[in-house]
Coordinates of N, CA and C in Angstrom, one line a residue:
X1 N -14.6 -56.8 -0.1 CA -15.8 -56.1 -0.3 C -16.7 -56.8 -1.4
X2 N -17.7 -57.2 -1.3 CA -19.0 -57.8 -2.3 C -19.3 -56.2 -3.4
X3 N -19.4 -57.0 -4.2 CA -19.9 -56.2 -5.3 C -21.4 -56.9 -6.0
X4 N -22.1 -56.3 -6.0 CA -23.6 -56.6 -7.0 C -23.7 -56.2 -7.9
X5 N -23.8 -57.0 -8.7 CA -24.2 -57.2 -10.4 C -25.4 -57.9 -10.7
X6 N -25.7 -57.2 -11.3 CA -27.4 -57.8 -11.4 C -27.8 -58.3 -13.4
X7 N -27.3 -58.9 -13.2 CA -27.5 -60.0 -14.8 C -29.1 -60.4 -15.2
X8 N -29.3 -60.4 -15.9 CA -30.9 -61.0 -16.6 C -30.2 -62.3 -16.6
X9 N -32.0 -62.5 -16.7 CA -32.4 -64.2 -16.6 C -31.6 -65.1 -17.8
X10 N -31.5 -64.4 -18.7 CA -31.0 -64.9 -20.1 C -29.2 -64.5 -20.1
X11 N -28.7 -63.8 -19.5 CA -27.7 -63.8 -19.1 C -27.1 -64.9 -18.2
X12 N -28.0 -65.1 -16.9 CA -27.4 -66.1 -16.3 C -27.6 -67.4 -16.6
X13 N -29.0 -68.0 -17.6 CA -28.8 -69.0 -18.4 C -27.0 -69.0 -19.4
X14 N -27.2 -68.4 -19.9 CA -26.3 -68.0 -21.2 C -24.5 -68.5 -20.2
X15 N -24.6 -67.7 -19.1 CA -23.1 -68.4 -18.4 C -23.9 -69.7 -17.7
X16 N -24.4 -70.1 -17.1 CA -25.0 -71.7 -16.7 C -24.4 -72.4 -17.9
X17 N -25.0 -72.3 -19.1 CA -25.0 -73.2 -20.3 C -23.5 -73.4 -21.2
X18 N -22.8 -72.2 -20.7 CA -21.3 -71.8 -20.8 C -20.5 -73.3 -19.8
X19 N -21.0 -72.6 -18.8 CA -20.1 -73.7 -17.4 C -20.3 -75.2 -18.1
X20 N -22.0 -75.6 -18.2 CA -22.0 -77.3 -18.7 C -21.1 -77.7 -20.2
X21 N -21.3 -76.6 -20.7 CA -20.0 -77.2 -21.8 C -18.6 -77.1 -21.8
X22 N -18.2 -75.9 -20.5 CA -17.1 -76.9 -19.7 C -16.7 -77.5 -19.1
X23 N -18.0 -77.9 -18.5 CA -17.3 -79.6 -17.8 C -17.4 -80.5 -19.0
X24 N -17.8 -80.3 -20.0 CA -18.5 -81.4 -20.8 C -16.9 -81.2 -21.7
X25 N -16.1 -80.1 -21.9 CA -15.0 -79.9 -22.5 C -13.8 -80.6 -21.5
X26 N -14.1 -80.0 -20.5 CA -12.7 -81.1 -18.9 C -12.8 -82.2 -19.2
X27 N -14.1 -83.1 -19.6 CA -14.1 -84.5 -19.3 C -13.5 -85.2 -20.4
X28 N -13.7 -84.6 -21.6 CA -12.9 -84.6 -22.5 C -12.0 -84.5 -22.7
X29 N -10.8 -83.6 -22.4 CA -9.6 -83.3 -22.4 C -9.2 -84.4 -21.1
X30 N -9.8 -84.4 -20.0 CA -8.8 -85.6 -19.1 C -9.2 -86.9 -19.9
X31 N -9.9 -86.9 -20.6 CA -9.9 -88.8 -21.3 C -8.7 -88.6 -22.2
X32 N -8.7 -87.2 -22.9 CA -7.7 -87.1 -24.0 C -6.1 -87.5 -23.5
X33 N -5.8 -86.8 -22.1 CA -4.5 -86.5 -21.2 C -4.6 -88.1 -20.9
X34 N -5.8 -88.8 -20.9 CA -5.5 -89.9 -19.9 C -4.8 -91.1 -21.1
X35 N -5.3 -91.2 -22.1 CA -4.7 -91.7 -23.2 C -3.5 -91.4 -24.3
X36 N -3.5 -90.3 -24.0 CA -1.5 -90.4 -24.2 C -1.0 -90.2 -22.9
X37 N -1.2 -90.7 -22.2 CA 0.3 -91.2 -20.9 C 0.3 -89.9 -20.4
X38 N -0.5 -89.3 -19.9 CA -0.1 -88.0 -19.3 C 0.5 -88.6 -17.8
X39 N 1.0 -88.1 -17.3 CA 1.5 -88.3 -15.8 C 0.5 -88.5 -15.1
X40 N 0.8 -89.5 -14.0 CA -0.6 -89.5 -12.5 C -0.8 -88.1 -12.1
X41 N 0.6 -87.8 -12.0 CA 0.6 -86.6 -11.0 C 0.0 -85.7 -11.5
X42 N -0.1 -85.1 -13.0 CA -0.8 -83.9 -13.5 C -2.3 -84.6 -14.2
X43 N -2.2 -85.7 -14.0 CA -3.8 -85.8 -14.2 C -4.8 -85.9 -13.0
X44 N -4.2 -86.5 -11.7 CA -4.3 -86.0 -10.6 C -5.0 -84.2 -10.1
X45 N -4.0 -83.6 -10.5 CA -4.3 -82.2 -10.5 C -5.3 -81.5 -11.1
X46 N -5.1 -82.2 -12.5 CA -6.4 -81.6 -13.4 C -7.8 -82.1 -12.8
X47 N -7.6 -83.4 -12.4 CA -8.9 -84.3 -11.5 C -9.2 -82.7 -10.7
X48 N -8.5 -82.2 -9.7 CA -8.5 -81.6 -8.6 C -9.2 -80.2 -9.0
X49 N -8.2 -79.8 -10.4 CA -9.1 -78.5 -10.7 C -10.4 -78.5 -11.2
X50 N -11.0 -79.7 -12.3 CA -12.0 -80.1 -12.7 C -12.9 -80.3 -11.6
X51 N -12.6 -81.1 -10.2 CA -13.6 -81.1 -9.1 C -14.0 -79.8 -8.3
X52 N -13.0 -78.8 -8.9 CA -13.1 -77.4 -8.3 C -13.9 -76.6 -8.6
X53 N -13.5 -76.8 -10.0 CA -14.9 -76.0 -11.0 C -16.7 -76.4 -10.5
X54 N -16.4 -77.9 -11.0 CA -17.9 -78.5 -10.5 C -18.3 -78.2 -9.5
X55 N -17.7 -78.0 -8.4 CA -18.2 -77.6 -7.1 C -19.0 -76.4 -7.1
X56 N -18.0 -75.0 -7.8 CA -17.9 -74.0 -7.8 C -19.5 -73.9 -8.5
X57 N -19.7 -74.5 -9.9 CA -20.5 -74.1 -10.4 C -22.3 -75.0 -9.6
X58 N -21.9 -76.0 -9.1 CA -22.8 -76.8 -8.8 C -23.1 -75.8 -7.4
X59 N -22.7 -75.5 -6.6 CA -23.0 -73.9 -5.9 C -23.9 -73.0 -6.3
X60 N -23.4 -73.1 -7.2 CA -24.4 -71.3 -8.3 C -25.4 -71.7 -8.5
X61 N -25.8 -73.1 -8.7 CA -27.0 -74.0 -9.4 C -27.6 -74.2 -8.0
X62 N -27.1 -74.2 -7.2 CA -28.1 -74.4 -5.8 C -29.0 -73.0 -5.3
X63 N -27.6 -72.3 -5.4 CA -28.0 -70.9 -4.8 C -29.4 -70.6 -5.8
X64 N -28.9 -70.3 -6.9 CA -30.1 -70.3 -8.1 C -31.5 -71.1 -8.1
X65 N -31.6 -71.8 -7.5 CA -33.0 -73.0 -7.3 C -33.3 -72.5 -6.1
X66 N -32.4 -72.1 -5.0 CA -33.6 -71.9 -3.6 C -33.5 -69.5 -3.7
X67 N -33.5 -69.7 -4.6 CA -33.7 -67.8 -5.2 C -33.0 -67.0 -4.8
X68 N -31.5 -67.4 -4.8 CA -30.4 -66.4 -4.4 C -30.0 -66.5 -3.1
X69 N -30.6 -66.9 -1.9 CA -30.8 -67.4 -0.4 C -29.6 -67.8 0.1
X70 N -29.1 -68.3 1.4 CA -28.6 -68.9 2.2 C -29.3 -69.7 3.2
X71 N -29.1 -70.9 3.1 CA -29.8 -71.0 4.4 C -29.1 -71.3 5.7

């Protein structure tokens, strides 16, 4: 079941600007994991979650430019 919540403009800047400083914090921590010898395999995964996120949010950023819509 969908639920509607209706956030102000300055709220959904406020989480937008939230999300960019966590990818800006992921890219960071995988450079960190990648320089002490983290494993392929769990930096792999983190790749996987970090591409999840971006997607997720890079979504929200679309939907938001063409005014909430579907096309």
């Amino acid at each position: 079941m969908a639920t509607m919540v209706r956030l102000t403009q300055e709220q959904i800047n406020h989480l937008l600007e939230e999300a960019d400083q966590m990818e800006l914090a992921m890219k960071a921590l995988h450079e960190e994991l990648a320089s002490i010898g983290t494993p392929k395999d769990t930096l792999n995964r983190f790749a996987k979650f970090h591409d999840r996120f971006t997607g997720a949010i890079s979504y929200l950023k679309r939907q938001r430019e063409l005014g909430g819509t579907e096309r």
